[in-house]
PDB file of C-alpha atoms and ligand atoms in Angstrom:
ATOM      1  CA  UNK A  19       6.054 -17.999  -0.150  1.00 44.00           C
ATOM      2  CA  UNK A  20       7.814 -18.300   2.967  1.00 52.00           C
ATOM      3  CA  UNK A  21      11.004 -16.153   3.716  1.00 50.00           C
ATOM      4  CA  UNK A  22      14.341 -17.171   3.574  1.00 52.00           C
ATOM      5  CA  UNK A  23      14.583 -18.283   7.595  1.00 51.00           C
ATOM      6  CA  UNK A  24      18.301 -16.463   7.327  1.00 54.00           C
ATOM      7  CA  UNK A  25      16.734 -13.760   7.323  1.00 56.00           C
ATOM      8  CA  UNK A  26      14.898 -14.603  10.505  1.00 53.00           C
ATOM      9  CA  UNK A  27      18.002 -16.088  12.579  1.00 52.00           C
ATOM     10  CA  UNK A  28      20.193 -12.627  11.804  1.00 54.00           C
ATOM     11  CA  UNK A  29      17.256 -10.611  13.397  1.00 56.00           C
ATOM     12  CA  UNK A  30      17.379 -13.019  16.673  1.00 57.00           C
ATOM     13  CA  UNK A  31      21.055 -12.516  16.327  1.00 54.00           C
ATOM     14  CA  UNK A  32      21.554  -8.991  16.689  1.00 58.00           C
ATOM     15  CA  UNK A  33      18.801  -8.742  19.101  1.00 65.00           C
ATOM     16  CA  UNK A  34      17.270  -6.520  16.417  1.00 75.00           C
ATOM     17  CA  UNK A  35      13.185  -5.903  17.555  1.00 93.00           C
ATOM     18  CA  UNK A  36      12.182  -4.003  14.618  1.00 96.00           C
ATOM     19  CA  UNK A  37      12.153  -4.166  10.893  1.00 96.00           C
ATOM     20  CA  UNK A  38      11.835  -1.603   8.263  1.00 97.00           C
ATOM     21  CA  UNK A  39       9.844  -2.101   4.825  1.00 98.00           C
ATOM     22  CA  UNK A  40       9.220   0.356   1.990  1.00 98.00           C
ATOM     23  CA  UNK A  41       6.136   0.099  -0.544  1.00 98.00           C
ATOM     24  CA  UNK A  42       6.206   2.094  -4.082  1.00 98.00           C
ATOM     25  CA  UNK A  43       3.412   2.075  -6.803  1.00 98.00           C
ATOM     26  CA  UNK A  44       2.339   3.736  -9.316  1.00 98.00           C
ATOM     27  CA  UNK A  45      -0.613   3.821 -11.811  1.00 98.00           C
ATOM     28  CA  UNK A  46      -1.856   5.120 -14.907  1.00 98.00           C
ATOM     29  CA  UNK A  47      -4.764   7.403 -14.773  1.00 98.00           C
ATOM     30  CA  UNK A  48      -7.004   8.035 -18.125  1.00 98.00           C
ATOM     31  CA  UNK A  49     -10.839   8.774 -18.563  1.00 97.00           C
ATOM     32  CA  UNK A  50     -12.971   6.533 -16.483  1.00 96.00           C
ATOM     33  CA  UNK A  51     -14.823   3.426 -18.057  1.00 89.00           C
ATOM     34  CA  UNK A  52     -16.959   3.523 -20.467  1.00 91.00           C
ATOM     35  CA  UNK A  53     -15.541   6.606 -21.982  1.00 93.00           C
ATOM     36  CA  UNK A  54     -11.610   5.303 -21.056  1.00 94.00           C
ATOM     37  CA  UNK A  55     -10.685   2.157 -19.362  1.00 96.00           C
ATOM     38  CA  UNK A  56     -10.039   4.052 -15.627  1.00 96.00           C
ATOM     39  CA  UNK A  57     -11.354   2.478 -13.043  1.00 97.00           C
ATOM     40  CA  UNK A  58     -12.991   5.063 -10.246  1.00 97.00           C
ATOM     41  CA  UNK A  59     -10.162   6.094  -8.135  1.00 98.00           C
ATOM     42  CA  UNK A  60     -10.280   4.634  -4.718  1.00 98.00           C
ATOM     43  CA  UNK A  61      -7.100   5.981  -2.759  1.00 98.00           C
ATOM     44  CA  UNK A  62      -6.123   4.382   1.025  1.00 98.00           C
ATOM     45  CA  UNK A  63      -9.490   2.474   0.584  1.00 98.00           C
ATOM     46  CA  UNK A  64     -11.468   5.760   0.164  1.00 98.00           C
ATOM     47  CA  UNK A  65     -13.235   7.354  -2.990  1.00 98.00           C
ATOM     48  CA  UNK A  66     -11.823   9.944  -4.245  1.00 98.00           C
ATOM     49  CA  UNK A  67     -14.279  12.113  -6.906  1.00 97.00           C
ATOM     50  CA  UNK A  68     -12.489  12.563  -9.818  1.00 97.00           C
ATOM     51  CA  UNK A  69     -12.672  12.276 -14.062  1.00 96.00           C
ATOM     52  CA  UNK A  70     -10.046   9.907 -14.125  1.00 97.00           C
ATOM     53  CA  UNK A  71      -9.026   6.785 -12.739  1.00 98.00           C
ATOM     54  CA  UNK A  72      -6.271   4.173 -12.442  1.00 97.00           C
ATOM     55  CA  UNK A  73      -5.746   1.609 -15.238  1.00 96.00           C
ATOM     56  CA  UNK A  74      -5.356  -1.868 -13.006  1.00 95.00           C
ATOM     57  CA  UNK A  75      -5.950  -5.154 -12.856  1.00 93.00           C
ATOM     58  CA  UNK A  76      -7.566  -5.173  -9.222  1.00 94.00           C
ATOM     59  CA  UNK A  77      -9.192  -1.904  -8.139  1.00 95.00           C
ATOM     60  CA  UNK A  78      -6.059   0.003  -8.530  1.00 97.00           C
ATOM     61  CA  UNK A  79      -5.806   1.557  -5.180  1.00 98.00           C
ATOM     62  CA  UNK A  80      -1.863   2.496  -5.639  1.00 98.00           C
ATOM     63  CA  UNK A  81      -1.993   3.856  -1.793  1.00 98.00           C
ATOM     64  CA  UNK A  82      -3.487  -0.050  -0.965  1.00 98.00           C
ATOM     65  CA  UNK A  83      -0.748  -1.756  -2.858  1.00 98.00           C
ATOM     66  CA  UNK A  84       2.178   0.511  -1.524  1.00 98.00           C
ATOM     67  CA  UNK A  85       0.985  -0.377   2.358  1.00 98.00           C
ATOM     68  CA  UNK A  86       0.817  -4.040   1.186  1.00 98.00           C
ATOM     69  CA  UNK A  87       4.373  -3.640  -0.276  1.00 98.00           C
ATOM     70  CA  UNK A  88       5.649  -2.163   3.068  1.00 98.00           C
ATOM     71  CA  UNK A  89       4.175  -4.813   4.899  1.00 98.00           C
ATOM     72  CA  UNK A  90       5.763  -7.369   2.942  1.00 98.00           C
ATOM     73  CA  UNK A  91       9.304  -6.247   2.350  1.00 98.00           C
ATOM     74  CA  UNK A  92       9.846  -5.784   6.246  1.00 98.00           C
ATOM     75  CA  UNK A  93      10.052  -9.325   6.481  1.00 97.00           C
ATOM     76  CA  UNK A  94      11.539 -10.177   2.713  1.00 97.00           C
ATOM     77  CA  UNK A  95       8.588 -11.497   1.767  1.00 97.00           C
ATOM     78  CA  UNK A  96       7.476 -11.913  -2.022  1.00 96.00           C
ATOM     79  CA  UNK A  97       5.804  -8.768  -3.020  1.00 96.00           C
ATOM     80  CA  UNK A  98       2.311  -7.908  -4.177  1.00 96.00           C
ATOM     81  CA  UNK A  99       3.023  -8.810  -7.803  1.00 94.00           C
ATOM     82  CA  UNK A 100       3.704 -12.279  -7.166  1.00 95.00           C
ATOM     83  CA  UNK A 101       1.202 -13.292  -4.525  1.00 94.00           C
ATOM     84  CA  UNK A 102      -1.624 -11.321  -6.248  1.00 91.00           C
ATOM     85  CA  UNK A 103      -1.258 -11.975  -9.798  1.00 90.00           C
ATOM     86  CA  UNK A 104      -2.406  -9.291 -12.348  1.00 87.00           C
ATOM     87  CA  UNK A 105      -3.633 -11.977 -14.821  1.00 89.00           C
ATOM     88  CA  UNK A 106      -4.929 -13.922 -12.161  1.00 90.00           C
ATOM     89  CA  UNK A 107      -9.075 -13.830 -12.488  1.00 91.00           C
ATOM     90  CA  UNK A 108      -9.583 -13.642  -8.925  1.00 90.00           C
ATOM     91  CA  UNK A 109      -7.610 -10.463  -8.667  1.00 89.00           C
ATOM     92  CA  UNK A 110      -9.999  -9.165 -11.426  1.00 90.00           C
ATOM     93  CA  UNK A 111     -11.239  -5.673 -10.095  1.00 89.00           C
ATOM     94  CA  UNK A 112     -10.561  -6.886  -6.739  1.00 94.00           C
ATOM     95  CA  UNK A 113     -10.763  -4.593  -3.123  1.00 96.00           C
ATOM     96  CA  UNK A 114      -7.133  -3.810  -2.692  1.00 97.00           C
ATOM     97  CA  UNK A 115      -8.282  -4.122   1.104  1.00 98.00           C
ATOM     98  CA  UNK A 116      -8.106  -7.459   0.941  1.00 97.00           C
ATOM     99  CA  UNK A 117      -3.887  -7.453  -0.306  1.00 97.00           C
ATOM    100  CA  UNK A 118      -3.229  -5.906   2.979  1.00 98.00           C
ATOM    101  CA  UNK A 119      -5.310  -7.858   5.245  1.00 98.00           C
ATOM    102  CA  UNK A 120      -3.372 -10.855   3.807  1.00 97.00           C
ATOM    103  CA  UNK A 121       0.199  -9.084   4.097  1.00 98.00           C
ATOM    104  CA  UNK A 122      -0.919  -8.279   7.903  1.00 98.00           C
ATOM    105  CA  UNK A 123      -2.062 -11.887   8.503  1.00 98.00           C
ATOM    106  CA  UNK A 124       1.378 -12.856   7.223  1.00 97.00           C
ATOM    107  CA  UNK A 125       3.314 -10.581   9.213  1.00 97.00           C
ATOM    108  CA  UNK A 126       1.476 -11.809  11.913  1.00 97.00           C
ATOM    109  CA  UNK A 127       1.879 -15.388  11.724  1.00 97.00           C
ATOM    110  CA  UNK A 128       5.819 -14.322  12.000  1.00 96.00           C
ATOM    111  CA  UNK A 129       5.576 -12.170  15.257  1.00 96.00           C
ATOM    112  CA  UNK A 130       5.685  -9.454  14.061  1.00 97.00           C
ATOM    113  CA  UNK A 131       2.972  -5.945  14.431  1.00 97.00           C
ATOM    114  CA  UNK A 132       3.143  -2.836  12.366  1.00 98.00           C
ATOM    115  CA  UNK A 133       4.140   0.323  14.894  1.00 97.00           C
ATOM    116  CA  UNK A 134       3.690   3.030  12.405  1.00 98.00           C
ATOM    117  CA  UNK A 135       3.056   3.440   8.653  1.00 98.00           C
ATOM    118  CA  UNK A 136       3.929   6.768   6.903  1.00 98.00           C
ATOM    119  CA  UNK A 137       2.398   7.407   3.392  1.00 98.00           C
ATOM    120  CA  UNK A 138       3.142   9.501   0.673  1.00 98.00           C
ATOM    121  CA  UNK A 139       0.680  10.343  -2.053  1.00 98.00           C
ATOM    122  CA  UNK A 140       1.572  11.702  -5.422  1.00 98.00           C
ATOM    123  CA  UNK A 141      -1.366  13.366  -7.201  1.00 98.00           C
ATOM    124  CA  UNK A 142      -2.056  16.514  -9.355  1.00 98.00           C
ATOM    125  CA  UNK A 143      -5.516  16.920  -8.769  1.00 96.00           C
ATOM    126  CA  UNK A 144      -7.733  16.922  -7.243  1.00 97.00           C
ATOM    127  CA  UNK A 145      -6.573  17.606  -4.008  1.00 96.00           C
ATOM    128  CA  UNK A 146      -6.513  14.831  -1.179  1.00 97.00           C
ATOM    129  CA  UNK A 147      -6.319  17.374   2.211  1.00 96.00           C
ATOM    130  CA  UNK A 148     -10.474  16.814   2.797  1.00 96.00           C
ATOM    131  CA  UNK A 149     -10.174  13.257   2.484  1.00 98.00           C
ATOM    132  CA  UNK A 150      -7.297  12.645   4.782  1.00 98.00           C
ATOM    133  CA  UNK A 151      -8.625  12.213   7.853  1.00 98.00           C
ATOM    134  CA  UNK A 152     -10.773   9.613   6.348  1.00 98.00           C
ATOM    135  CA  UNK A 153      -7.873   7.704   4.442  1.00 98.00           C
ATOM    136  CA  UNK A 154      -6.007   7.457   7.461  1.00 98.00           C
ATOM    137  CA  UNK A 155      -9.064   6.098   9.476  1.00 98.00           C
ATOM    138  CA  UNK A 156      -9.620   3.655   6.953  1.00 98.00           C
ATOM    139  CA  UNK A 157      -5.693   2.619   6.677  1.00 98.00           C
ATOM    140  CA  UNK A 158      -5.466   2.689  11.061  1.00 98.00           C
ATOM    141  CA  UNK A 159      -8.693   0.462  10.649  1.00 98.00           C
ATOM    142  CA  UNK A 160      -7.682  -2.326   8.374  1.00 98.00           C
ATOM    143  CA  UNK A 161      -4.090  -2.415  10.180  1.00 98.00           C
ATOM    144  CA  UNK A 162      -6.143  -2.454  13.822  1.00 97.00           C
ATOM    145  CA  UNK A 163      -3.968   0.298  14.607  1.00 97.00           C
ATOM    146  CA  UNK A 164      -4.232   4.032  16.390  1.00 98.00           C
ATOM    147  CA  UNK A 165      -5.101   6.741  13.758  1.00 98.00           C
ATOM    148  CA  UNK A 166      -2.101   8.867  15.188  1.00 98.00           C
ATOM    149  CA  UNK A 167       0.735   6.011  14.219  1.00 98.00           C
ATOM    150  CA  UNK A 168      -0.684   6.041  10.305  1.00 98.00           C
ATOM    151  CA  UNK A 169       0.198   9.254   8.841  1.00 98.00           C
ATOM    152  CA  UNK A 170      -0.631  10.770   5.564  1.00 98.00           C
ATOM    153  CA  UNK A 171       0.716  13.266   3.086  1.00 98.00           C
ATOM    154  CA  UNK A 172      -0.418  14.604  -0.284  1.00 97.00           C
ATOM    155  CA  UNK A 173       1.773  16.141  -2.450  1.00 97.00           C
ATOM    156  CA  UNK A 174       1.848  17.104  -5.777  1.00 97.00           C
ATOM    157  CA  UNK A 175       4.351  16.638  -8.986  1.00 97.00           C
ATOM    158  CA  UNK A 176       4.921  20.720  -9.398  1.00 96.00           C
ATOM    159  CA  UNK A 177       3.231  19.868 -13.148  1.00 96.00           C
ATOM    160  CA  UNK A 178       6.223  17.874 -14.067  1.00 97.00           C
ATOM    161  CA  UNK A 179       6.157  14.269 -16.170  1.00 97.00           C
ATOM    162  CA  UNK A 180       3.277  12.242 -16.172  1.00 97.00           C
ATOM    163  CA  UNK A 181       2.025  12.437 -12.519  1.00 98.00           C
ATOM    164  CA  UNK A 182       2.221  16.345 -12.917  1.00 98.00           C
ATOM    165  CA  UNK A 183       0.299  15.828 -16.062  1.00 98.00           C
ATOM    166  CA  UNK A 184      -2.202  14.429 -14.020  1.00 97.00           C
ATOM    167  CA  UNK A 185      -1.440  11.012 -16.065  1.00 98.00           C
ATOM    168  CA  UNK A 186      -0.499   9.111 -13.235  1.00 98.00           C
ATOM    169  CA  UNK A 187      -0.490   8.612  -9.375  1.00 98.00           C
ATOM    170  CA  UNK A 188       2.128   7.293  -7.437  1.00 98.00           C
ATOM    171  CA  UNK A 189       2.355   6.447  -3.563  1.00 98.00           C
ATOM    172  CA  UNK A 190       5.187   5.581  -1.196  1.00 98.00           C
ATOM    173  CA  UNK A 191       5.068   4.291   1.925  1.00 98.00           C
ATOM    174  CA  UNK A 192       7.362   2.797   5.297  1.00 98.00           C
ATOM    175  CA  UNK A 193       6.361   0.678   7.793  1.00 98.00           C
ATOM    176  CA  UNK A 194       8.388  -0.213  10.946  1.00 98.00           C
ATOM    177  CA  UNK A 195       7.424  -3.314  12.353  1.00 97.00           C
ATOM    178  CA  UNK A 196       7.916  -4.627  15.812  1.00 97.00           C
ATOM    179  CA  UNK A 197       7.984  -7.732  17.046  1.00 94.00           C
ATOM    180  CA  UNK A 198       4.556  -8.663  18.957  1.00 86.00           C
ATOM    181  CA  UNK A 199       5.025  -9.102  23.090  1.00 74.00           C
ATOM    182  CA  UNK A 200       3.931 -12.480  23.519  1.00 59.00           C
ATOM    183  CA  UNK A 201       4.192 -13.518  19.674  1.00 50.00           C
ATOM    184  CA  UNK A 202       6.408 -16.218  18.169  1.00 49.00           C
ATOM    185  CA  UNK A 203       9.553 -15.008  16.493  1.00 46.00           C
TER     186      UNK A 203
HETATM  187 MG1   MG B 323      -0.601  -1.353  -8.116  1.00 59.99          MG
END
């Protein structure tokens, strides 16, 4: 669980005050449960009405798990995958809110603060523009940072492949860390 402490010494080497990360997911969407096994799609925390829903282990929040991804590979830490599980039965339908309070608390205990996050959403339909605002409340909230250094933006596939199918969602995001004034590094 803990980084490689190279890693560590070449930041305090070159002086270097921030650190980069980038998070990537993707899940399947098919007919929500009972009909289909889709869970209801919960995006950056928030519900988003819709017929179909993300086939996961946890509650499938691919925004969630993206941000937790970011978090994590700033510092080279292990990803989501192997500190959650997906056959683990704790992680069984679990709040995806609770992957990225546990990557902040790590990047935390290293020194280190998120300064910005900026997502990408990949979705057909429906639409995310209404829920943004909210998304990116919910993201600032659980990172205990301002709403205007979280950004959000929805896009869609142009019809192509799966995701334009409306088969699948996918979400990037980066997150520049910095180290904390005061913090341990
Ligand atoms: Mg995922």
């Amino acid at each position: 669980m803990d980084p490689s402490a190279r890693d560590f010494d070449s930041a305090s080497r070159t002086g270097t005050d921030v650190r980069i990360g980038h998070g990537y997911d993707l899940h399947r969407l098919e007919a929500l449960a009972p009909k289909g096994v889709g869970r209801p799609l919960i995006v950056g925390g928030v519900g988003v009405p819709h017929d179909r829903g993300p086939v996961a282990h946890s509650d499938g929040d691919v925004l969630l798990h993206a941000l937790t991804d970011a978090l994590l590979g700033a510092l080279a830490l292990p990803d989501i995958g192997q500190l959650f599980p997906d056959d683990a039965d704790e992680n069984d339908g679990r709040d995806s809110a609770d992957f990225v309070r546990a990557a902040l608390s790590l990047v935390h205990e290293r020194g280190w603060a998120p300064v910005n996050v900026d997502c990408t959403v990949v979705l057909e339909r429906p639409r995310l523009g209404p829920l943004k605002v909210e998304i990116r409340n919910r993201i600032a909230e659980l990172l205990g940072m301002d709403v205007a250094d979280v950004n959000l933006k929805g896009k869609t596939h142009e019809g192509l492949d799966a995701v334009g199918e409306g088969r699948a969602i996918e979400a990037h995001v980066v997150a520049l860390l910095g180290r904390r004034s005061g913090g341990k590094s």
